[in-house]
Coordinates of C-alpha atoms in Angstrom, one line a residue:
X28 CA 117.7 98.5 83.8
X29 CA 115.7 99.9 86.6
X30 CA 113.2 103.1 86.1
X31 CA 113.7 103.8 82.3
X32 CA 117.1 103.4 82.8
X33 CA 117.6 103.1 78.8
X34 CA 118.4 105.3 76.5
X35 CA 114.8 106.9 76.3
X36 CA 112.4 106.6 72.9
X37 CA 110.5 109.3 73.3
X38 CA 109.1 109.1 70.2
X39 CA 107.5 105.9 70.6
X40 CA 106.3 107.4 73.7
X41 CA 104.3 110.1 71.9
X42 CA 103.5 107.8 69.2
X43 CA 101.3 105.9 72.0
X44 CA 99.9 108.5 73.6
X45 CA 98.9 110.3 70.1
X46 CA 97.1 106.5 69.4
X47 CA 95.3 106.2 72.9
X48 CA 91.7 106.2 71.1
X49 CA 93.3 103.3 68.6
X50 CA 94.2 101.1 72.2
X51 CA 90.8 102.4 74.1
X52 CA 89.1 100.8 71.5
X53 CA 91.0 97.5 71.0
X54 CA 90.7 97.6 74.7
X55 CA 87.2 97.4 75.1
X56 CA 87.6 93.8 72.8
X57 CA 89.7 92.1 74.7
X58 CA 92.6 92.6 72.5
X59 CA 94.5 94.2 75.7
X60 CA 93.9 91.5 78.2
X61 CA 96.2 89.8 80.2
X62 CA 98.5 87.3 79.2
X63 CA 96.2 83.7 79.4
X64 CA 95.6 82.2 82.8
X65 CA 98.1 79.7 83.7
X66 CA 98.2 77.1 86.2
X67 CA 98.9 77.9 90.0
X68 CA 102.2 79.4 90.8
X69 CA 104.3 78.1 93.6
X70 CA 102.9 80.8 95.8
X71 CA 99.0 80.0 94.9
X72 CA 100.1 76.3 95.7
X73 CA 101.5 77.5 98.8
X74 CA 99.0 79.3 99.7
X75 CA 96.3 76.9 98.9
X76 CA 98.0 74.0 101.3
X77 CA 98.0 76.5 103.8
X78 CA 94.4 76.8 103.4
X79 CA 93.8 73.4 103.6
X80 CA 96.5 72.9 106.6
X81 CA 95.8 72.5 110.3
X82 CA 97.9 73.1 113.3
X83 CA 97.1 71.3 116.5
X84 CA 94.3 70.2 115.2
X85 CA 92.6 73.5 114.7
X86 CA 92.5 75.0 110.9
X87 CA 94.7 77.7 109.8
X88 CA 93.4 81.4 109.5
X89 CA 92.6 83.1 106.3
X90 CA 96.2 84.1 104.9
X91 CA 94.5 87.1 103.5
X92 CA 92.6 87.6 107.2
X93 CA 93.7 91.4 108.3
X94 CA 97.2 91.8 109.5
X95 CA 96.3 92.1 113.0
X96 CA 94.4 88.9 113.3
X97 CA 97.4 86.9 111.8
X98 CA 99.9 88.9 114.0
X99 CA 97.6 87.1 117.4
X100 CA 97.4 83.6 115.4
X101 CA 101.4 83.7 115.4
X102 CA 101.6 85.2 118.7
X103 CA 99.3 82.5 119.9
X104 CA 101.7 79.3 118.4
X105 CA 105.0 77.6 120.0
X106 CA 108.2 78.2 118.7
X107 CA 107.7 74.5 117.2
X108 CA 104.8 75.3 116.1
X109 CA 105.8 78.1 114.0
X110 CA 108.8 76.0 112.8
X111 CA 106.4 73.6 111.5
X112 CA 104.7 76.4 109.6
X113 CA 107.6 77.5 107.9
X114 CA 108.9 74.0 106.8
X115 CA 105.5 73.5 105.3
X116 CA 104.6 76.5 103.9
X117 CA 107.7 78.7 102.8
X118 CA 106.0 80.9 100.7
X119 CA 103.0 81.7 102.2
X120 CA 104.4 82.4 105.2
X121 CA 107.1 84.1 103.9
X122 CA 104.3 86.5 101.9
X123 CA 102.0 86.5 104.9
X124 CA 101.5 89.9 106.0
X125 CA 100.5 89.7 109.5
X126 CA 103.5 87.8 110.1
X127 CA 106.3 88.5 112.6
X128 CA 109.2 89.6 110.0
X129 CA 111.6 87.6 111.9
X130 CA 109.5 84.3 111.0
X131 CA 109.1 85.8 107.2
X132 CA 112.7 86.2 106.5
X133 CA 113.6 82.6 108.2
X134 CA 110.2 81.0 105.4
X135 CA 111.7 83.2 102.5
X136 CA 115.1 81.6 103.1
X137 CA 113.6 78.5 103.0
X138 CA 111.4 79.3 100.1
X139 CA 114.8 80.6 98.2
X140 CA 117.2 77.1 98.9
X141 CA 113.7 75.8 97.4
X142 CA 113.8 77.7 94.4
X143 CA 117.9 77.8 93.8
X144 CA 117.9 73.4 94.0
X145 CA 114.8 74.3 90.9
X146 CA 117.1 76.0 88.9
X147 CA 119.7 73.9 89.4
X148 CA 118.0 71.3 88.4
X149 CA 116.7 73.7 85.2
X150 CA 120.4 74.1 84.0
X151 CA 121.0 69.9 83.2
X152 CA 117.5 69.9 81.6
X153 CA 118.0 68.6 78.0
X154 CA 114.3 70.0 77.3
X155 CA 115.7 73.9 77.6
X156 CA 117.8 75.7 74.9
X157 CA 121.3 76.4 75.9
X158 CA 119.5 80.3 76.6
X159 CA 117.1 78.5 78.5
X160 CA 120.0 77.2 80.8
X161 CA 121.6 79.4 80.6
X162 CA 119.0 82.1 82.3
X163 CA 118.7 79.3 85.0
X164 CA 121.7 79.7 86.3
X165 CA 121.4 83.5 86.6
X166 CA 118.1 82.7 88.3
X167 CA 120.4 80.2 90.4
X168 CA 123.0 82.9 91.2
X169 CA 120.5 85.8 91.8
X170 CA 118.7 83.6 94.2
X171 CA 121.9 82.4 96.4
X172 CA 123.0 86.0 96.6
X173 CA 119.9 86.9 98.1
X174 CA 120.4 84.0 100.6
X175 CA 123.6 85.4 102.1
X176 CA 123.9 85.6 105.6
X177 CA 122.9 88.9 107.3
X178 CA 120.2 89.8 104.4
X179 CA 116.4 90.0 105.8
X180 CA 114.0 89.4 102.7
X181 CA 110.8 90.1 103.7
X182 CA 109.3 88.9 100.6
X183 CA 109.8 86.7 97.9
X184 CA 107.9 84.8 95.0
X185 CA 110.1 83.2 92.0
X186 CA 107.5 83.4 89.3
X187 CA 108.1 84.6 86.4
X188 CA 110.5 87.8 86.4
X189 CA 109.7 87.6 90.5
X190 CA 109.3 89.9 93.0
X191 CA 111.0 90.4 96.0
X192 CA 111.8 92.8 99.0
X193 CA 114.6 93.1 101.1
X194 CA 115.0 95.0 104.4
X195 CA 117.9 97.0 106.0
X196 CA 118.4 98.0 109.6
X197 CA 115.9 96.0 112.0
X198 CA 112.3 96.8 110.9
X199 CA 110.8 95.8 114.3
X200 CA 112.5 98.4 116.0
X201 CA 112.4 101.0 113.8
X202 CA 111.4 105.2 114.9
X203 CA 110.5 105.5 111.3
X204 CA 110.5 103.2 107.7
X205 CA 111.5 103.9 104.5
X206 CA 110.2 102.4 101.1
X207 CA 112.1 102.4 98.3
X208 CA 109.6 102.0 95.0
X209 CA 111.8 101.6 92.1
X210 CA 110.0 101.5 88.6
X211 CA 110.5 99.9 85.2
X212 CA 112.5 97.0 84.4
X213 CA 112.8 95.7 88.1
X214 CA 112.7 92.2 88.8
X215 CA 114.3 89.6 90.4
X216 CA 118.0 89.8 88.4
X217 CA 117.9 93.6 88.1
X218 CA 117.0 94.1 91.9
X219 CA 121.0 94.3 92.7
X220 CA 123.9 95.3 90.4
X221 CA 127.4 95.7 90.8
X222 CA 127.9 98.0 87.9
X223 CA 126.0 101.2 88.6
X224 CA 124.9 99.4 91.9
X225 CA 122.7 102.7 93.0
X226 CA 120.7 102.4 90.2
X227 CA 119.1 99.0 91.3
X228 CA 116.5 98.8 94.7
X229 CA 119.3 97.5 97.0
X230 CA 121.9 100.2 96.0
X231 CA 119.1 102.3 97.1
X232 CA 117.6 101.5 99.6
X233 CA 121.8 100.7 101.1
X234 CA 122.8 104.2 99.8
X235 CA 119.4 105.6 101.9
X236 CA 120.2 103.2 104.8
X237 CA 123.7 104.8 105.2
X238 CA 122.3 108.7 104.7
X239 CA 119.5 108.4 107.3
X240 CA 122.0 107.4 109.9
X241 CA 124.6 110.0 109.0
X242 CA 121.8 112.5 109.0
X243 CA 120.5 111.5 112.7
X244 CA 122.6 108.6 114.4
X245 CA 119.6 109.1 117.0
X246 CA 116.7 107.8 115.0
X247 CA 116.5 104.1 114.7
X248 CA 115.7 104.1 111.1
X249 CA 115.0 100.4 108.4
X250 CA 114.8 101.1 104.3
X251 CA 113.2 98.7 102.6
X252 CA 113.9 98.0 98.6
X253 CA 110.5 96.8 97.2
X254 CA 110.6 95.6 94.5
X255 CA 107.4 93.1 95.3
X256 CA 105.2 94.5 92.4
X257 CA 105.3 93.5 88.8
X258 CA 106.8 96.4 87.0
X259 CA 106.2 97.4 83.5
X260 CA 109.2 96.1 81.3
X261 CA 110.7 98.6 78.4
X262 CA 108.8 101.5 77.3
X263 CA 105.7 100.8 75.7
X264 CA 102.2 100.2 76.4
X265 CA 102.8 98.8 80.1
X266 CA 104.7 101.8 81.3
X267 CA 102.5 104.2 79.5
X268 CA 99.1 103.5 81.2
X269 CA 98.6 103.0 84.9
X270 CA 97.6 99.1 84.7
X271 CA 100.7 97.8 86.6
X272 CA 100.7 100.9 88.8
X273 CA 97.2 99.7 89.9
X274 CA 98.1 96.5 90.9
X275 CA 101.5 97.4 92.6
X276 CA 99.2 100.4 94.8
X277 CA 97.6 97.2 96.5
X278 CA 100.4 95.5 97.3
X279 CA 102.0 98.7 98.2
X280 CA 99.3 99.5 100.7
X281 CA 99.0 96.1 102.1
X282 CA 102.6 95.9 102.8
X283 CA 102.5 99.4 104.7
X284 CA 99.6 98.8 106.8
X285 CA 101.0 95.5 107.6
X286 CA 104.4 97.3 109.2
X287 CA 104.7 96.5 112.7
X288 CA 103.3 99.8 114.7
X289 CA 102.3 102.9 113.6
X290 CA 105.8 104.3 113.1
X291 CA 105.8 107.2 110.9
X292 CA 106.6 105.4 107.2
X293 CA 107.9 107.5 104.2
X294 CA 107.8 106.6 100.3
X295 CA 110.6 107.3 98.1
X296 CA 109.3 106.7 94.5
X297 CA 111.3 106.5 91.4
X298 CA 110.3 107.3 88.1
X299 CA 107.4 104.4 87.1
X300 CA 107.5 104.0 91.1
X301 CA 106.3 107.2 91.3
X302 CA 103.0 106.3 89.5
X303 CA 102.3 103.3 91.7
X304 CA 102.6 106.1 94.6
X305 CA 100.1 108.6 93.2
X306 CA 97.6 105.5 92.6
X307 CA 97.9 103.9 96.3
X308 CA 98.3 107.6 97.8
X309 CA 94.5 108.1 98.3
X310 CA 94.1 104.4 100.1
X311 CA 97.4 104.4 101.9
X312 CA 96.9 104.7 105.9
X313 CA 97.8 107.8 107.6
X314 CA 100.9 106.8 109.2
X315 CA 102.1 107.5 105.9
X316 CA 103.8 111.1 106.5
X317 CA 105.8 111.5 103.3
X318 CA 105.6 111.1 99.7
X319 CA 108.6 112.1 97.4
X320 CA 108.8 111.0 94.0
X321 CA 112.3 111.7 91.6
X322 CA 112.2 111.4 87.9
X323 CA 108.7 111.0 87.9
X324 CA 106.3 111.0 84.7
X325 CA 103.2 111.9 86.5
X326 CA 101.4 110.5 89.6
X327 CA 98.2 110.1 87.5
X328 CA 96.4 113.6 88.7
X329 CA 96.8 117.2 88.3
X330 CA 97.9 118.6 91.1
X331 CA 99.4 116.9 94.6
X332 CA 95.6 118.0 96.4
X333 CA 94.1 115.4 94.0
X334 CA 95.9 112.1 95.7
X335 CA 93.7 113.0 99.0
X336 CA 96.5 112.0 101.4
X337 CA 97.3 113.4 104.2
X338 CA 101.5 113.0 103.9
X339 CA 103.4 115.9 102.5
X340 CA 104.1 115.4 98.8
X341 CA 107.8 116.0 98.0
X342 CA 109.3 115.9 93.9
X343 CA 112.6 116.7 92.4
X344 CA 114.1 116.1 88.8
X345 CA 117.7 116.7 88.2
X346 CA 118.6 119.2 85.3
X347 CA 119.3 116.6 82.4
X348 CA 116.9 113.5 83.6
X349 CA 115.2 113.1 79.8
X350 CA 112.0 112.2 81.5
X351 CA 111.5 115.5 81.4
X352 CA 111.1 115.2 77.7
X353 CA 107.9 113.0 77.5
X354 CA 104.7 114.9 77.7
X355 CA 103.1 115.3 81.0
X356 CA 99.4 114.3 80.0
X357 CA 97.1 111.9 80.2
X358 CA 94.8 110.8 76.8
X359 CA 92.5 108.1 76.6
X360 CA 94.3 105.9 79.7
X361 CA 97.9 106.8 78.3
X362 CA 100.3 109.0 79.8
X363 CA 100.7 109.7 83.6
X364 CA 99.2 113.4 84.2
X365 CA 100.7 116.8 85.1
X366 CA 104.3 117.0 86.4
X367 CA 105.1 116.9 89.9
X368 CA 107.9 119.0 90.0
X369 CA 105.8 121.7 88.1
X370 CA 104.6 125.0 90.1
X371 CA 100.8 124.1 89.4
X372 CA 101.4 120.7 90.5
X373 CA 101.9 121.7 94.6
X374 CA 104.1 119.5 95.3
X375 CA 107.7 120.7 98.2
X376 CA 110.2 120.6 95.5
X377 CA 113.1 119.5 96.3
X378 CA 116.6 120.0 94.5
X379 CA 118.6 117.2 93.0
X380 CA 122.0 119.0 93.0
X381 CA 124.9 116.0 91.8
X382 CA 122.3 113.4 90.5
X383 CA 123.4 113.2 87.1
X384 CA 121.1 111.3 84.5
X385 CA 117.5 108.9 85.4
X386 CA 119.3 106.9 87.3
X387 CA 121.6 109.1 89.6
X388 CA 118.8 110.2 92.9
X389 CA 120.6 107.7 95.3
X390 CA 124.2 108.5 94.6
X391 CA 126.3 109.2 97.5
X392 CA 127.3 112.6 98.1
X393 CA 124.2 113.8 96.2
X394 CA 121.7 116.7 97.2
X395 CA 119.1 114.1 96.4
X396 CA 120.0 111.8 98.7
X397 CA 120.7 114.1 101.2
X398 CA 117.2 115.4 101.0
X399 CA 115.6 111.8 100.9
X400 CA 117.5 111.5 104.0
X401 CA 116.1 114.1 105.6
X402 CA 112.7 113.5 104.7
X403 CA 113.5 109.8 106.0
X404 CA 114.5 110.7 109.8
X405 CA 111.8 113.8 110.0
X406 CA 114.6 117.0 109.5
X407 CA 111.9 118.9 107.4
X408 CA 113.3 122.2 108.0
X409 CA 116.9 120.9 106.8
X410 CA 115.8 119.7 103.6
X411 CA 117.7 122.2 100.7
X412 CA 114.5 123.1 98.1
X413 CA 114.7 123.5 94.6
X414 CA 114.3 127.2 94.7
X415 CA 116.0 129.8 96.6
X416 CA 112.9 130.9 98.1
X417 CA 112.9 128.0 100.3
X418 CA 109.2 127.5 99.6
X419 CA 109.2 123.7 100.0
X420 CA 109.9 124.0 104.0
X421 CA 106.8 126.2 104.7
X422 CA 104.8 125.4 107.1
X423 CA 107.3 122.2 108.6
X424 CA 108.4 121.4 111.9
X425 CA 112.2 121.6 112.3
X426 CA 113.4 118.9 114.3
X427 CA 113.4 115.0 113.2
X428 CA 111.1 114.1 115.9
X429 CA 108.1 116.1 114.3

């Protein structure tokens, strides 16, 4: 389930916080640390033969060289060349930021035949339990959806759970971008569903898609469902302390400053997602112009002025969204900080009328949606606020090309 899409333990929640010194401590041992090293993952392989690769005789560029400088490397090769690349290095290319997205989404559906014939071959494996099988076929099944024709995933890496992103409408063309940050639970199998399908980052970032071009058929608009992070999984200690958050703020950034252009980009953050938003908000380039978090449990400050970004900072929380319930502190590393639809807080709050539950922000036909819509296509002034007052449109521009 996506986002603390369960039914919510809040007392385990408070059980954690109230024992933050307890985990500080152990923390300082080593009894927190990361899972142990393993060997390299089919991306790190990839990535290393790329490193050790050559094109035309000359040596391939850093794959971690600015975006930039591997946008003019590409730009620089043959169409044959840069067919070779992709037969040779799937995944790194695929993953490449820097990369034309075209070229990305033809190496990630190489990279995903490459990884659907692996679990094929996982589900006649005598070695692996009949679970074991029987979660390589879902694997299987997850990846050939994601290879239908007409989807554009921009990136993909099978390890583990896996991380992926997908994009809708044509990114290279775009007047503005969306980003869809979903939050606990997401991974490869739960980045689609077809029960409660706007729950899960495609259903989203679809449902978004569809909004934006209802609420301006002018503005050449591309979502994209990233899900390219490794998300906390249940509620417990990794969705209570910002350590995943942290790691998914660099991704975050890297993939944003890596967008083709300086087209204004907005973020639409979803409960855990909203925590790897207020982490990468201070680093984030400005051609970020919009920040809006739902059914958020902090953004790891105490008030919007504290994430030093210049995009406006938008929040909303429907009326019976239970993350309302778990206590909007931080204590010893635990706990996400104030809440962001909170008048101390300063963020443009936004209502949520017709979201029903956690889970509800991008249902159609929804005053949440409607209002990420909005925000998406640059209609500021007809955003509908929280409260009456209409205090969350101060100060904005009132046509979507502000």
């Amino acid at each position: 389930m996506t986002s603390f899409d369960t039914s919510p333990q809040l007392n385990v929640w408070r059980a954690l916080l109230a024992l933050a010194v307890v985990f500080v401590m152990l923390a300082t041992t080593g009894w927190t640390a990361l899972r142990n090293q393993r060997g390299d993952t089919p991306l790190q392989a990839s990535l290393s033969a790329w490193e050790h690769g050559r094109i035309g005789g000359h040596e391939l560029p850093d794959p971690e060289a600015q975006p930039k400088k591997l946008a003019r490397f590409f730009a620089s090769l043959t169409a044959q060349d840069r067919a070779s690349l992709v037969r040779k290095y799937p995944l790194a290319v695929g993953n490449m930021n820097g990369a034309p997205v075209e070229l990305r989404y033809r190496a990630n559906r190489v990279a995903l035949e490459q990884a659907r014939k692996a679990e094929r071959e996982r589900m006649h494996d005598s070695r692996l339990t009949a679970v074991g099988k029987q979660e390589a076929g879902r694997r299987m099944h997850r990846f050939e959806d994601l290879m239908e024709p007409g989807r554009h995933i921009l990136a993909f890496d099978p390890e583990g759970s896996g991380r992926v992103a997908e994009v809708f409408g044509d990114l290279r063309r775009a007047d503005r971008v969306s980003v869809v940050v979903p939050g606990v639970d997401t991974d490869l199998l739960t980045f689609q569903r077809t029960q409660r399908k706007y729950s899960a980052p495609v259903g989203m970032a679809e449902s978004l898609h569809a909004a934006e071009r209802k609420a301006n058929p002018s503005t050449r608009t591309a979502v994209i469902a990233w899900a390219d992070y490794t998300a906390p999984s249940g509620l417990g200690i990794d969705s209570a302390t910002a350590m995943r958050a942290a790691e998914g703020s660099v991704r975050l950034n890297a993939l944003v400053r890596a967008l083709p252009g300086d087209k204004p980009v907005s973020l639409f953050c979803h409960s855990y997602g909203s925590v790897v938003c207020g982490v990468a908000a201070g680093s984030l380039p400005s051609k970020v112009s919009d920040i809006a978090v739902a059914g958020s449990p902090g953004m790891r400050v105490e008030k919007a002025a504290q994430l030093h970004t210049s995009a406006r900072v938008w929040a909303m929380r429907d009326a019976d969204d239970w993350i309302q319930d778990v206590p909007y502190l931080e204590v010893g590393g635990l706990g996400h900080g104030a809440d962001p639809v909170s008048s101390a807080f300063g963020a443009r709050v936004l209502s949520a009328q017709g979201a029903k539950g956690h889970a509800g922000y991008f249902e159609p036909g929804t005053a949440s949606l409607m209002n990420f819509a909005e925000i998406g296509v640059g209609a500021y002034r007809s955003v509908h606020c929280a409260h009456e007052d209409g205090v969350c449109r101060t100060g904005l521009s009132g046509t979507a090309a502000a």
